[in-house]
mmCIF file of C-alpha atoms and ligand atoms in Angstrom:
data_model
loop_
_atom_site.group_PDB
_atom_site.id
_atom_site.type_symbol
_atom_site.label_atom_id
_atom_site.label_comp_id
_atom_site.label_asym_id
_atom_site.label_seq_id
_atom_site.Cartn_x
_atom_site.Cartn_y
_atom_site.Cartn_z
ATOM 1 C CA MET A 294 111.959 63.865 105.259
ATOM 2 C CA ILE A 295 112.934 67.454 104.737
ATOM 3 C CA ARG A 296 110.992 69.209 101.957
ATOM 4 C CA SER A 297 113.237 69.943 99.018
ATOM 5 C CA ILE A 298 113.092 73.033 96.867
ATOM 6 C CA ARG A 299 112.366 70.646 93.978
ATOM 7 C CA GLU A 300 109.032 69.681 95.562
ATOM 8 C CA ILE A 301 107.512 73.151 95.430
ATOM 9 C CA ASP A 302 106.556 75.408 92.548
ATOM 10 C CA ILE A 303 108.939 78.346 92.458
ATOM 11 C CA ALA A 304 108.603 79.254 88.768
ATOM 12 C CA ASN A 305 108.727 83.018 88.189
ATOM 13 C CA LYS A 306 108.243 83.764 91.911
ATOM 14 C CA LYS A 307 110.052 86.100 94.259
ATOM 15 C CA VAL A 308 112.181 83.894 96.500
ATOM 16 C CA PHE A 309 113.942 84.548 99.814
ATOM 17 C CA ILE A 310 117.017 82.362 100.341
ATOM 18 C CA ARG A 311 118.489 82.261 103.857
ATOM 19 C CA CYS A 312 122.157 81.522 103.164
ATOM 20 C CA ASP A 313 125.115 81.050 105.483
ATOM 21 C CA PHE A 314 127.592 83.624 104.210
ATOM 22 C CA ASN A 315 129.403 83.810 107.531
ATOM 23 C CA VAL A 316 132.821 83.809 105.834
ATOM 24 C CA PRO A 317 136.179 84.625 107.423
ATOM 25 C CA LEU A 318 137.580 88.086 106.583
ATOM 26 C CA ASP A 319 141.082 89.459 107.109
ATOM 27 C CA GLU A 320 141.881 92.849 108.685
ATOM 28 C CA PHE A 321 141.353 94.542 105.292
ATOM 29 C CA LEU A 322 137.922 92.909 104.986
ATOM 30 C CA ASN A 323 139.064 90.552 102.238
ATOM 31 C CA ILE A 324 137.342 87.188 102.205
ATOM 32 C CA THR A 325 139.947 84.567 103.083
ATOM 33 C CA ASP A 326 137.800 81.507 102.342
ATOM 34 C CA ASP A 327 134.734 81.739 100.098
ATOM 35 C CA ARG A 328 133.612 78.101 100.310
ATOM 36 C CA ARG A 329 130.365 79.108 102.021
ATOM 37 C CA ILE A 330 129.515 81.479 99.183
ATOM 38 C CA ARG A 331 130.357 78.952 96.494
ATOM 39 C CA SER A 332 128.328 76.231 98.171
ATOM 40 C CA ALA A 333 125.195 78.417 98.018
ATOM 41 C CA ILE A 334 125.433 78.776 94.243
ATOM 42 C CA GLN A 335 123.586 75.562 93.387
ATOM 43 C CA THR A 336 120.352 76.727 95.009
ATOM 44 C CA ILE A 337 120.664 80.292 93.693
ATOM 45 C CA ARG A 338 121.230 79.068 90.138
ATOM 46 C CA TYR A 339 118.287 76.662 90.381
ATOM 47 C CA CYS A 340 116.067 79.634 91.268
ATOM 48 C CA LEU A 341 117.540 81.739 88.469
ATOM 49 C CA ASP A 342 116.892 78.930 85.986
ATOM 50 C CA ASN A 343 113.277 78.900 87.153
ATOM 51 C CA GLY A 344 112.771 82.546 86.333
ATOM 52 C CA CYS A 345 112.769 83.747 89.939
ATOM 53 C CA SER A 346 113.810 87.069 91.377
ATOM 54 C CA ILE A 347 115.900 86.330 94.428
ATOM 55 C CA VAL A 348 116.464 88.007 97.777
ATOM 56 C CA VAL A 349 119.420 86.473 99.617
ATOM 57 C CA ALA A 350 120.118 87.120 103.268
ATOM 58 C CA SER A 351 122.695 86.021 105.806
ATOM 59 C CA HIS A 352 124.378 86.964 109.029
ATOM 60 C CA LEU A 353 128.117 87.639 109.301
ATOM 61 C CA GLY A 354 129.895 87.572 112.642
ATOM 62 C CA ARG A 355 128.181 88.732 115.785
ATOM 63 C CA PRO A 356 127.162 92.386 115.523
ATOM 64 C CA LEU A 357 124.856 93.484 118.324
ATOM 65 C CA GLY A 358 121.805 94.657 116.412
ATOM 66 C CA VAL A 359 123.377 97.749 114.836
ATOM 67 C CA PHE A 360 125.420 98.519 111.711
ATOM 68 C CA GLU A 361 129.174 97.933 111.993
ATOM 69 C CA LYS A 362 131.310 98.286 108.883
ATOM 70 C CA LYS A 363 133.445 95.241 109.688
ATOM 71 C CA TYR A 364 130.340 93.017 109.614
ATOM 72 C CA SER A 365 128.882 94.424 106.391
ATOM 73 C CA LEU A 366 127.911 91.864 103.752
ATOM 74 C CA GLU A 367 129.294 94.110 101.015
ATOM 75 C CA PRO A 368 132.410 91.950 100.445
ATOM 76 C CA VAL A 369 130.115 88.928 100.129
ATOM 77 C CA PHE A 370 127.944 90.804 97.637
ATOM 78 C CA LYS A 371 131.041 91.619 95.557
ATOM 79 C CA ARG A 372 132.246 88.019 95.572
ATOM 80 C CA LEU A 373 128.794 86.712 94.725
ATOM 81 C CA THR A 374 128.608 89.155 91.819
ATOM 82 C CA ARG A 375 131.841 87.721 90.436
ATOM 83 C CA ILE A 376 130.715 84.123 90.826
ATOM 84 C CA LEU A 377 127.159 84.521 89.473
ATOM 85 C CA ASN A 378 126.759 85.603 85.911
ATOM 86 C CA CYS A 379 123.702 87.769 86.435
ATOM 87 C CA LYS A 380 122.672 91.122 87.836
ATOM 88 C CA VAL A 381 123.342 91.249 91.584
ATOM 89 C CA LYS A 382 122.264 94.230 93.706
ATOM 90 C CA PHE A 383 123.034 95.195 97.278
ATOM 91 C CA ALA A 384 120.728 96.801 99.829
ATOM 92 C CA ASN A 385 122.512 98.828 102.477
ATOM 93 C CA ASP A 386 119.919 97.911 105.096
ATOM 94 C CA VAL A 387 117.862 94.837 105.956
ATOM 95 C CA ILE A 388 114.220 95.928 106.101
ATOM 96 C CA GLY A 389 114.750 99.678 105.642
ATOM 97 C CA THR A 390 113.866 101.968 102.752
ATOM 98 C CA ASP A 391 116.739 100.856 100.545
ATOM 99 C CA ALA A 392 115.876 97.159 100.918
ATOM 100 C CA LYS A 393 112.162 97.827 100.367
ATOM 101 C CA ASN A 394 112.756 99.882 97.216
ATOM 102 C CA LYS A 395 115.185 97.384 95.766
ATOM 103 C CA VAL A 396 112.977 94.390 96.550
ATOM 104 C CA SER A 397 109.953 95.975 94.914
ATOM 105 C CA SER A 398 111.818 96.771 91.707
ATOM 106 C CA LEU A 399 113.609 93.412 91.550
ATOM 107 C CA GLN A 400 113.200 91.700 88.172
ATOM 108 C CA ALA A 401 113.231 88.021 87.214
ATOM 109 C CA GLY A 402 116.830 86.812 86.904
ATOM 110 C CA GLU A 403 118.122 89.387 89.413
ATOM 111 C CA VAL A 404 119.588 88.758 92.848
ATOM 112 C CA LEU A 405 119.401 91.205 95.752
ATOM 113 C CA VAL A 406 121.743 90.767 98.729
ATOM 114 C CA LEU A 407 120.368 92.268 101.943
ATOM 115 C CA GLU A 408 122.704 93.741 104.564
ATOM 116 C CA ASN A 409 123.718 91.593 107.553
ATOM 117 C CA LEU A 410 120.557 90.219 109.232
ATOM 118 C CA ARG A 411 122.125 90.702 112.656
ATOM 119 C CA PHE A 412 122.189 94.476 112.143
ATOM 120 C CA GLU A 413 118.561 94.114 113.234
ATOM 121 C CA LYS A 414 118.007 93.136 116.883
ATOM 122 C CA GLY A 415 114.939 91.167 115.854
ATOM 123 C CA GLU A 416 117.080 88.518 114.141
ATOM 124 C CA VAL A 417 118.609 86.852 117.209
ATOM 125 C CA GLU A 418 115.514 87.657 119.273
ATOM 126 C CA ASN A 419 113.495 85.529 116.835
ATOM 127 C CA SER A 420 111.113 88.476 116.522
ATOM 128 C CA LYS A 421 107.857 87.769 114.685
ATOM 129 C CA LYS A 422 107.587 91.395 113.657
ATOM 130 C CA PHE A 423 111.016 91.388 111.996
ATOM 131 C CA ALA A 424 110.369 87.969 110.436
ATOM 132 C CA LYS A 425 107.076 89.242 108.985
ATOM 133 C CA GLU A 426 108.836 92.186 107.361
ATOM 134 C CA LEU A 427 111.239 89.768 105.686
ATOM 135 C CA ALA A 428 108.427 87.408 104.717
ATOM 136 C CA ASN A 429 106.481 90.273 103.134
ATOM 137 C CA PHE A 430 109.296 90.728 100.631
ATOM 138 C CA VAL A 431 108.645 87.435 98.849
ATOM 139 C CA ASP A 432 106.360 84.555 97.815
ATOM 140 C CA ILE A 433 108.680 81.668 98.661
ATOM 141 C CA TYR A 434 111.029 80.918 101.590
ATOM 142 C CA ILE A 435 114.087 78.718 101.107
ATOM 143 C CA ASN A 436 116.481 77.857 103.926
ATOM 144 C CA ASP A 437 119.962 76.847 102.767
ATOM 145 C CA ALA A 438 121.836 77.901 105.895
ATOM 146 C CA PHE A 439 122.588 74.649 107.722
ATOM 147 C CA GLY A 440 125.185 76.340 109.945
ATOM 148 C CA VAL A 441 122.497 78.363 111.763
ATOM 149 C CA CYS A 442 119.661 75.834 111.802
ATOM 150 C CA HIS A 443 120.323 75.023 115.467
ATOM 151 C CA ARG A 444 119.480 78.634 116.332
ATOM 152 C CA ALA A 445 115.904 79.841 116.656
ATOM 153 C CA HIS A 446 116.531 83.135 114.882
ATOM 154 C CA ALA A 447 113.950 85.170 112.962
ATOM 155 C CA SER A 448 115.226 84.365 109.458
ATOM 156 C CA VAL A 449 115.539 80.693 110.362
ATOM 157 C CA GLU A 450 112.531 79.918 112.555
ATOM 158 C CA ALA A 451 110.003 82.742 113.106
ATOM 159 C CA ILE A 452 109.810 83.471 109.394
ATOM 160 C CA THR A 453 108.571 79.959 108.584
ATOM 161 C CA GLN A 454 105.161 80.658 110.156
ATOM 162 C CA TYR A 455 104.392 83.030 107.296
ATOM 163 C CA PHE A 456 104.812 80.262 104.729
ATOM 164 C CA ASN A 457 103.306 76.807 104.278
ATOM 165 C CA LYS A 458 104.298 73.506 102.736
ATOM 166 C CA THR A 459 103.780 74.798 99.221
ATOM 167 C CA THR A 460 105.777 77.982 99.786
ATOM 168 C CA SER A 461 108.734 76.911 101.957
ATOM 169 C CA ALA A 462 111.473 74.333 101.564
ATOM 170 C CA ALA A 463 115.129 73.484 102.066
ATOM 171 C CA GLY A 464 117.795 74.446 99.550
ATOM 172 C CA PHE A 465 120.127 71.781 98.163
ATOM 173 C CA LEU A 466 122.852 72.352 100.724
ATOM 174 C CA LEU A 467 120.557 72.052 103.733
ATOM 175 C CA GLN A 468 118.800 69.040 102.244
ATOM 176 C CA LYS A 469 122.107 67.229 101.739
ATOM 177 C CA GLU A 470 123.321 67.998 105.257
ATOM 178 C CA VAL A 471 120.144 66.813 106.954
ATOM 179 C CA GLU A 472 119.660 63.697 104.838
ATOM 180 C CA PHE A 473 123.293 62.668 105.281
ATOM 181 C CA SER A 474 123.129 62.900 109.064
ATOM 182 C CA ARG A 475 119.774 61.138 109.262
ATOM 183 C CA ASN A 476 120.840 58.255 107.047
ATOM 184 C CA LEU A 477 124.140 57.968 108.841
ATOM 185 C CA LEU A 478 122.441 57.476 112.189
ATOM 186 C CA LYS A 479 119.569 55.364 110.852
ATOM 187 C CA SER A 480 121.206 52.777 108.632
ATOM 188 C CA PRO A 481 125.006 52.940 108.552
ATOM 189 C CA ALA A 482 127.023 50.201 106.868
ATOM 190 C CA ARG A 483 128.978 48.319 109.548
ATOM 191 C CA PRO A 484 131.409 48.394 111.179
ATOM 192 C CA PHE A 485 130.550 52.024 112.048
ATOM 193 C CA VAL A 486 133.409 53.855 113.788
ATOM 194 C CA ALA A 487 133.063 57.262 115.429
ATOM 195 C CA VAL A 488 136.242 59.281 115.910
ATOM 196 C CA VAL A 489 135.668 62.071 118.396
ATOM 197 C CA GLY A 490 138.206 64.670 119.451
ATOM 198 C CA GLY A 491 138.486 68.375 120.112
ATOM 199 C CA SER A 492 139.047 70.270 123.281
ATOM 200 C CA LYS A 493 136.351 69.319 125.724
ATOM 201 C CA VAL A 494 134.117 66.478 126.790
ATOM 202 C CA SER A 495 131.434 68.970 127.838
ATOM 203 C CA GLY A 496 130.695 70.043 124.262
ATOM 204 C CA LYS A 497 130.392 66.502 122.964
ATOM 205 C CA LEU A 498 129.037 64.438 125.838
ATOM 206 C CA LYS A 499 125.448 64.381 124.559
ATOM 207 C CA ALA A 500 126.604 63.432 121.071
ATOM 208 C CA LEU A 501 128.697 60.586 122.527
ATOM 209 C CA VAL A 502 125.743 59.245 124.504
ATOM 210 C CA ASN A 503 123.473 59.414 121.445
ATOM 211 C CA LEU A 504 126.078 57.757 119.220
ATOM 212 C CA LEU A 505 126.861 54.794 121.487
ATOM 213 C CA PRO A 506 123.838 52.626 120.595
ATOM 214 C CA ARG A 507 124.500 53.214 116.899
ATOM 215 C CA ILE A 508 128.220 52.554 116.527
ATOM 216 C CA ASP A 509 130.560 49.579 116.730
ATOM 217 C CA LYS A 510 133.739 51.358 117.793
ATOM 218 C CA LEU A 511 134.490 54.663 119.480
ATOM 219 C CA ILE A 512 137.868 56.355 119.171
ATOM 220 C CA ILE A 513 138.537 59.293 121.474
ATOM 221 C CA GLY A 514 141.419 61.699 120.886
ATOM 222 C CA GLY A 515 142.208 65.386 121.352
ATOM 223 C CA GLY A 516 141.996 67.250 124.626
ATOM 224 C CA MET A 517 138.865 65.401 125.681
ATOM 225 C CA ALA A 518 140.770 62.116 125.913
ATOM 226 C CA PHE A 519 142.487 63.282 129.099
ATOM 227 C CA THR A 520 139.279 63.445 131.121
ATOM 228 C CA PHE A 521 138.685 59.804 130.140
ATOM 229 C CA LEU A 522 142.286 58.852 130.914
ATOM 230 C CA LYS A 523 142.143 60.562 134.308
ATOM 231 C CA ALA A 524 138.834 58.808 134.988
ATOM 232 C CA GLN A 525 140.719 55.544 134.504
ATOM 233 C CA GLY A 526 143.331 56.541 137.065
ATOM 234 C CA TYR A 527 146.110 57.890 134.818
ATOM 235 C CA ASP A 528 148.188 60.866 135.914
ATOM 236 C CA VAL A 529 147.859 63.183 132.917
ATOM 237 C CA GLY A 530 150.039 66.045 134.204
ATOM 238 C CA ASN A 531 148.842 69.457 133.082
ATOM 239 C CA SER A 532 146.758 68.117 130.189
ATOM 240 C CA LEU A 533 143.287 69.521 129.653
ATOM 241 C CA VAL A 534 140.913 67.815 132.112
ATOM 242 C CA GLU A 535 137.340 68.553 133.106
ATOM 243 C CA ASP A 536 137.292 67.215 136.646
ATOM 244 C CA ASN A 537 133.549 67.773 136.975
ATOM 245 C CA LEU A 538 132.946 65.329 134.132
ATOM 246 C CA ILE A 539 135.047 62.422 135.348
ATOM 247 C CA GLN A 540 131.974 60.526 136.559
ATOM 248 C CA GLU A 541 130.227 61.159 133.238
ATOM 249 C CA ALA A 542 133.312 59.920 131.396
ATOM 250 C CA LEU A 543 133.269 56.726 133.461
ATOM 251 C CA LYS A 544 129.598 56.264 132.615
ATOM 252 C CA VAL A 545 130.369 56.544 128.900
ATOM 253 C CA ILE A 546 133.096 53.897 129.238
ATOM 254 C CA GLU A 547 130.730 51.580 131.154
ATOM 255 C CA GLU A 548 127.892 52.180 128.721
ATOM 256 C CA ALA A 549 130.212 51.410 125.786
ATOM 257 C CA LYS A 550 131.173 48.131 127.437
ATOM 258 C CA LYS A 551 127.528 47.258 128.121
ATOM 259 C CA GLN A 552 126.554 47.951 124.524
ATOM 260 C CA GLY A 553 129.487 46.022 123.083
ATOM 261 C CA VAL A 554 131.092 49.153 121.605
ATOM 262 C CA LYS A 555 134.881 48.843 121.377
ATOM 263 C CA PHE A 556 136.358 51.865 123.127
ATOM 264 C CA TYR A 557 139.785 53.305 122.271
ATOM 265 C CA LEU A 558 141.856 55.998 123.995
ATOM 266 C CA PRO A 559 145.352 57.266 123.092
ATOM 267 C CA VAL A 560 148.223 55.114 124.334
ATOM 268 C CA ASP A 561 150.850 57.808 123.809
ATOM 269 C CA VAL A 562 150.977 61.568 123.341
ATOM 270 C CA VAL A 563 153.111 64.425 122.119
ATOM 271 C CA ALA A 564 153.739 66.306 125.353
ATOM 272 C CA ALA A 565 155.068 69.803 125.992
ATOM 273 C CA GLN A 566 155.246 72.256 128.857
ATOM 274 C CA THR A 567 153.620 75.062 126.920
ATOM 275 C CA CYS A 568 151.342 75.125 123.926
ATOM 276 C CA SER A 569 153.606 76.762 121.350
ATOM 277 C CA GLN A 570 155.597 75.950 118.238
ATOM 278 C CA ASP A 571 158.880 76.647 120.092
ATOM 279 C CA SER A 572 158.190 74.278 122.974
ATOM 280 C CA GLU A 573 160.413 71.307 123.536
ATOM 281 C CA VAL A 574 158.350 68.148 122.996
ATOM 282 C CA LYS A 575 158.513 64.562 124.218
ATOM 283 C CA PHE A 576 156.804 61.486 122.849
ATOM 284 C CA VAL A 577 155.600 59.617 125.906
ATOM 285 C CA THR A 578 153.107 56.914 126.760
ATOM 286 C CA THR A 579 149.958 58.075 128.521
ATOM 287 C CA GLN A 580 151.324 56.394 131.664
ATOM 288 C CA GLU A 581 154.435 58.563 131.598
ATOM 289 C CA ILE A 582 153.364 62.173 131.047
ATOM 290 C CA PRO A 583 155.925 64.097 133.166
ATOM 291 C CA LYS A 584 154.747 66.415 135.932
ATOM 292 C CA GLY A 585 154.082 69.901 134.552
ATOM 293 C CA TRP A 586 153.776 68.617 130.945
ATOM 294 C CA MET A 587 150.625 68.249 128.919
ATOM 295 C CA GLY A 588 149.489 66.101 126.021
ATOM 296 C CA LEU A 589 148.847 68.270 122.972
ATOM 297 C CA ASP A 590 148.565 65.630 120.266
ATOM 298 C CA ILE A 591 148.203 61.878 119.954
ATOM 299 C CA GLY A 592 151.552 60.121 119.639
ATOM 300 C CA PRO A 593 152.886 57.882 116.843
ATOM 301 C CA ALA A 594 151.832 54.607 118.491
ATOM 302 C CA THR A 595 148.288 55.921 118.883
ATOM 303 C CA SER A 596 148.162 57.027 115.234
ATOM 304 C CA ARG A 597 149.150 53.521 114.183
ATOM 305 C CA MET A 598 146.652 51.919 116.559
ATOM 306 C CA PHE A 599 143.783 54.160 115.451
ATOM 307 C CA ARG A 600 144.642 53.394 111.811
ATOM 308 C CA GLU A 601 144.388 49.701 112.643
ATOM 309 C CA VAL A 602 141.020 50.237 114.343
ATOM 310 C CA LEU A 603 139.754 52.099 111.283
ATOM 311 C CA HIS A 604 140.937 49.647 108.667
ATOM 312 C CA ASP A 605 137.785 47.489 108.474
ATOM 313 C CA ALA A 606 135.336 50.382 108.921
ATOM 314 C CA GLN A 607 132.493 50.723 106.402
ATOM 315 C CA THR A 608 131.276 53.977 107.916
ATOM 316 C CA ILE A 609 133.415 56.555 109.695
ATOM 317 C CA LEU A 610 132.219 59.692 111.403
ATOM 318 C CA TRP A 611 134.923 62.130 112.491
ATOM 319 C CA ASN A 612 134.241 65.143 114.685
ATOM 320 C CA GLY A 613 137.038 66.981 116.483
ATOM 321 C CA PRO A 614 140.814 67.148 115.909
ATOM 322 C CA MET A 615 143.257 64.768 117.615
ATOM 323 C CA GLY A 616 145.472 67.576 118.902
ATOM 324 C CA VAL A 617 146.169 71.295 118.763
ATOM 325 C CA PHE A 618 146.326 71.129 114.966
ATOM 326 C CA GLU A 619 146.595 74.918 114.632
ATOM 327 C CA ILE A 620 150.235 74.564 115.750
ATOM 328 C CA GLU A 621 152.325 72.529 113.326
ATOM 329 C CA LYS A 622 154.156 70.665 116.035
ATOM 330 C CA PHE A 623 150.883 69.246 117.335
ATOM 331 C CA ALA A 624 149.133 68.728 113.993
ATOM 332 C CA LYS A 625 150.691 65.446 112.907
ATOM 333 C CA GLY A 626 148.264 63.173 114.762
ATOM 334 C CA SER A 627 145.231 64.895 113.199
ATOM 335 C CA HIS A 628 146.828 64.705 109.749
ATOM 336 C CA LYS A 629 147.649 61.002 110.148
ATOM 337 C CA ILE A 630 144.068 60.248 111.182
ATOM 338 C CA SER A 631 142.774 62.352 108.303
ATOM 339 C CA HIS A 632 144.898 60.289 105.878
ATOM 340 C CA ALA A 633 143.747 57.029 107.444
ATOM 341 C CA ILE A 634 140.089 58.042 107.182
ATOM 342 C CA SER A 635 140.476 59.307 103.620
ATOM 343 C CA GLU A 636 141.895 55.940 102.585
ATOM 344 C CA ALA A 637 138.862 54.045 103.870
ATOM 345 C CA TYR A 638 136.675 52.462 101.212
ATOM 346 C CA GLY A 639 133.510 53.043 103.208
ATOM 347 C CA THR A 640 131.474 56.184 103.792
ATOM 348 C CA THR A 641 133.446 58.929 105.525
ATOM 349 C CA VAL A 642 131.661 61.856 107.106
ATOM 350 C CA ILE A 643 133.460 64.844 108.558
ATOM 351 C CA GLY A 644 131.665 67.161 110.975
ATOM 352 C CA GLY A 645 132.636 70.480 112.499
ATOM 353 C CA GLY A 646 134.574 73.470 111.195
ATOM 354 C CA ASP A 647 137.880 72.519 112.851
ATOM 355 C CA THR A 648 137.804 68.982 111.537
ATOM 356 C CA ALA A 649 136.917 70.206 108.052
ATOM 357 C CA ASP A 650 139.907 72.523 108.366
ATOM 358 C CA VAL A 651 142.243 69.676 109.340
ATOM 359 C CA VAL A 652 141.057 67.583 106.406
ATOM 360 C CA ALA A 653 141.620 70.507 104.028
ATOM 361 C CA ARG A 654 145.119 71.189 105.428
ATOM 362 C CA ALA A 655 145.989 67.501 105.164
ATOM 363 C CA GLY A 656 144.924 67.588 101.490
ATOM 364 C CA ASP A 657 142.288 64.905 102.001
ATOM 365 C CA ALA A 658 139.078 66.874 101.376
ATOM 366 C CA ASP A 659 138.404 65.360 97.956
ATOM 367 C CA ASP A 660 138.666 61.834 99.312
ATOM 368 C CA MET A 661 135.974 62.214 101.966
ATOM 369 C CA THR A 662 132.388 61.245 101.184
ATOM 370 C CA PHE A 663 130.834 64.240 102.897
ATOM 371 C CA ILE A 664 132.120 67.244 104.793
ATOM 372 C CA SER A 665 129.510 68.988 106.874
ATOM 373 C CA THR A 666 129.668 72.771 106.888
ATOM 374 C CA GLY A 667 127.992 73.545 110.200
ATOM 375 C CA GLY A 668 129.847 72.908 113.458
ATOM 376 C CA GLY A 669 127.198 73.476 116.141
ATOM 377 C CA ALA A 670 124.369 72.358 113.902
ATOM 378 C CA SER A 671 125.985 69.067 112.902
ATOM 379 C CA LEU A 672 126.806 68.317 116.538
ATOM 380 C CA GLU A 673 123.182 68.894 117.539
ATOM 381 C CA LEU A 674 122.025 66.530 114.803
ATOM 382 C CA LEU A 675 124.401 63.925 116.225
ATOM 383 C CA GLU A 676 122.871 64.553 119.636
ATOM 384 C CA GLY A 677 119.574 63.493 118.081
ATOM 385 C CA LYS A 678 118.008 66.935 118.419
ATOM 386 C CA GLU A 679 115.466 68.349 116.027
ATOM 387 C CA LEU A 680 116.875 71.661 114.788
ATOM 388 C CA PRO A 681 114.525 74.672 115.020
ATOM 389 C CA GLY A 682 115.351 75.658 111.450
ATOM 390 C CA VAL A 683 114.725 72.169 110.074
ATOM 391 C CA LYS A 684 111.556 71.182 111.947
ATOM 392 C CA PRO A 685 109.183 73.526 110.074
ATOM 393 C CA LEU A 686 110.496 72.229 106.729
ATOM 394 C CA ASN A 687 109.863 68.556 107.450
ATOM 395 C CA ASN A 688 107.266 66.650 105.470
ATOM 396 C CA LYS A 689 105.293 64.101 107.446
ATOM 397 C CA GLU A 690 107.080 60.733 107.559
ATOM 398 C CA LYS A 691 105.379 58.299 105.197
HETATM 399 P P1 AMP B 717 136.262 71.563 119.639
HETATM 400 O O1 AMP B 717 135.798 72.953 119.311
HETATM 401 O O2 AMP B 717 135.788 71.065 120.961
HETATM 402 O O3 AMP B 717 136.060 70.577 118.506
HETATM 403 O O4 AMP B 717 137.822 71.680 119.841
HETATM 404 C C1 AMP B 717 138.722 72.048 118.856
HETATM 405 C C2 AMP B 717 139.951 72.546 119.533
HETATM 406 O O5 AMP B 717 140.478 71.532 120.348
HETATM 407 C C3 AMP B 717 141.047 72.922 118.587
HETATM 408 O O6 AMP B 717 141.179 74.321 118.590
HETATM 409 C C4 AMP B 717 142.275 72.235 119.156
HETATM 410 O O7 AMP B 717 143.396 73.086 119.241
HETATM 411 C C5 AMP B 717 141.841 71.816 120.549
HETATM 412 N N1 AMP B 717 142.559 70.654 121.055
HETATM 413 C C6 AMP B 717 142.709 69.470 120.456
HETATM 414 N N2 AMP B 717 143.489 68.657 121.186
HETATM 415 C C7 AMP B 717 143.853 69.342 122.290
HETATM 416 C C8 AMP B 717 144.660 69.038 123.416
HETATM 417 N N3 AMP B 717 145.254 67.858 123.553
HETATM 418 N N4 AMP B 717 144.825 69.991 124.357
HETATM 419 C C9 AMP B 717 144.215 71.199 124.204
HETATM 420 N N5 AMP B 717 143.436 71.539 123.167
HETATM 421 C C10 AMP B 717 143.247 70.612 122.211
#
């Protein structure tokens, strides 16, 4: 079990919260989606209510160890100030003089936002020296940044060695993410259906292999379906195929059969010659994709079939869109599957940023049981991996 912030004594202490404030910004550096900031509020408020002074830190984008205006956390600081009803300060460095001065004068009930952690090279290098500087700021370490827990970075992993089980824990967001994934894989209500899509088999092969013994049905859509279809001898035209993974795809199909997992691939697609909104499209069966055309979404027959497959599900896990949902013409299949999943009476779990995006665009977000915020991290949990950011926060299993 992951150690929750509720299990440790944080009253009146100085607390470091590693958040995931990696929000999208437009060209004017306006935040276009502040969900990640709002979802950190629960843990921050809990600390405020316990009389803590709080240092929050995050990365934003991928700066290369030096300051770059476009990656500054200042817009995040401003948004956080508006959301929280308390005194919020901003340090214009991470472990420099400004941060040090502001940390040392921080009062109970105040929040200090440090500048982007990745402005320091030590962050991605998992440097002990950098982690120690951060650790020296505070008494308590809280990780609430699920989206980066699969990365051994200084503020996620190295820093934990300067705290122990009474001074480090997971925030509410991280706790929920980890417990949801663990319970889902350990004791799902059946039938358990996994719906996997997205561009490539390569990114999701390990997750597929780990899921097979746990699920009752596997639905494959999106670009990755074509490697499976080609493996079965179909001519898929110019559709996305990873030829080097055809043998692996066959193994997954065989393994599914062996384990009694019902395996479903698209029976028709929305095909086009180019991937654009202006392209002419055809609805064709997977046997009849014309030469030079490619499948960019699941077709109407497949949507209906997948809906049928999902109808008795008690647990559904969805990771990866059914088509190129970013383009309206190829978004319908993903939207239809989103609707079908949202109508299920069982537990519905959505993983990955793109899939969360589809669900939001389809207007189904409120009807899902749980939407995971971290793409890479949630995939690695599905692969059965122990995340470097989570491992040090685990209590011993009873
Ligand atoms: P992933 O990051 O692997 O989950 O893939 C998500 C991406 O897969 C999205 O950007 C989709 O546009 C893309 N995608 C989904 N279906 C297809 C397809 N049939 N052909 C090409 N790309 C696809």
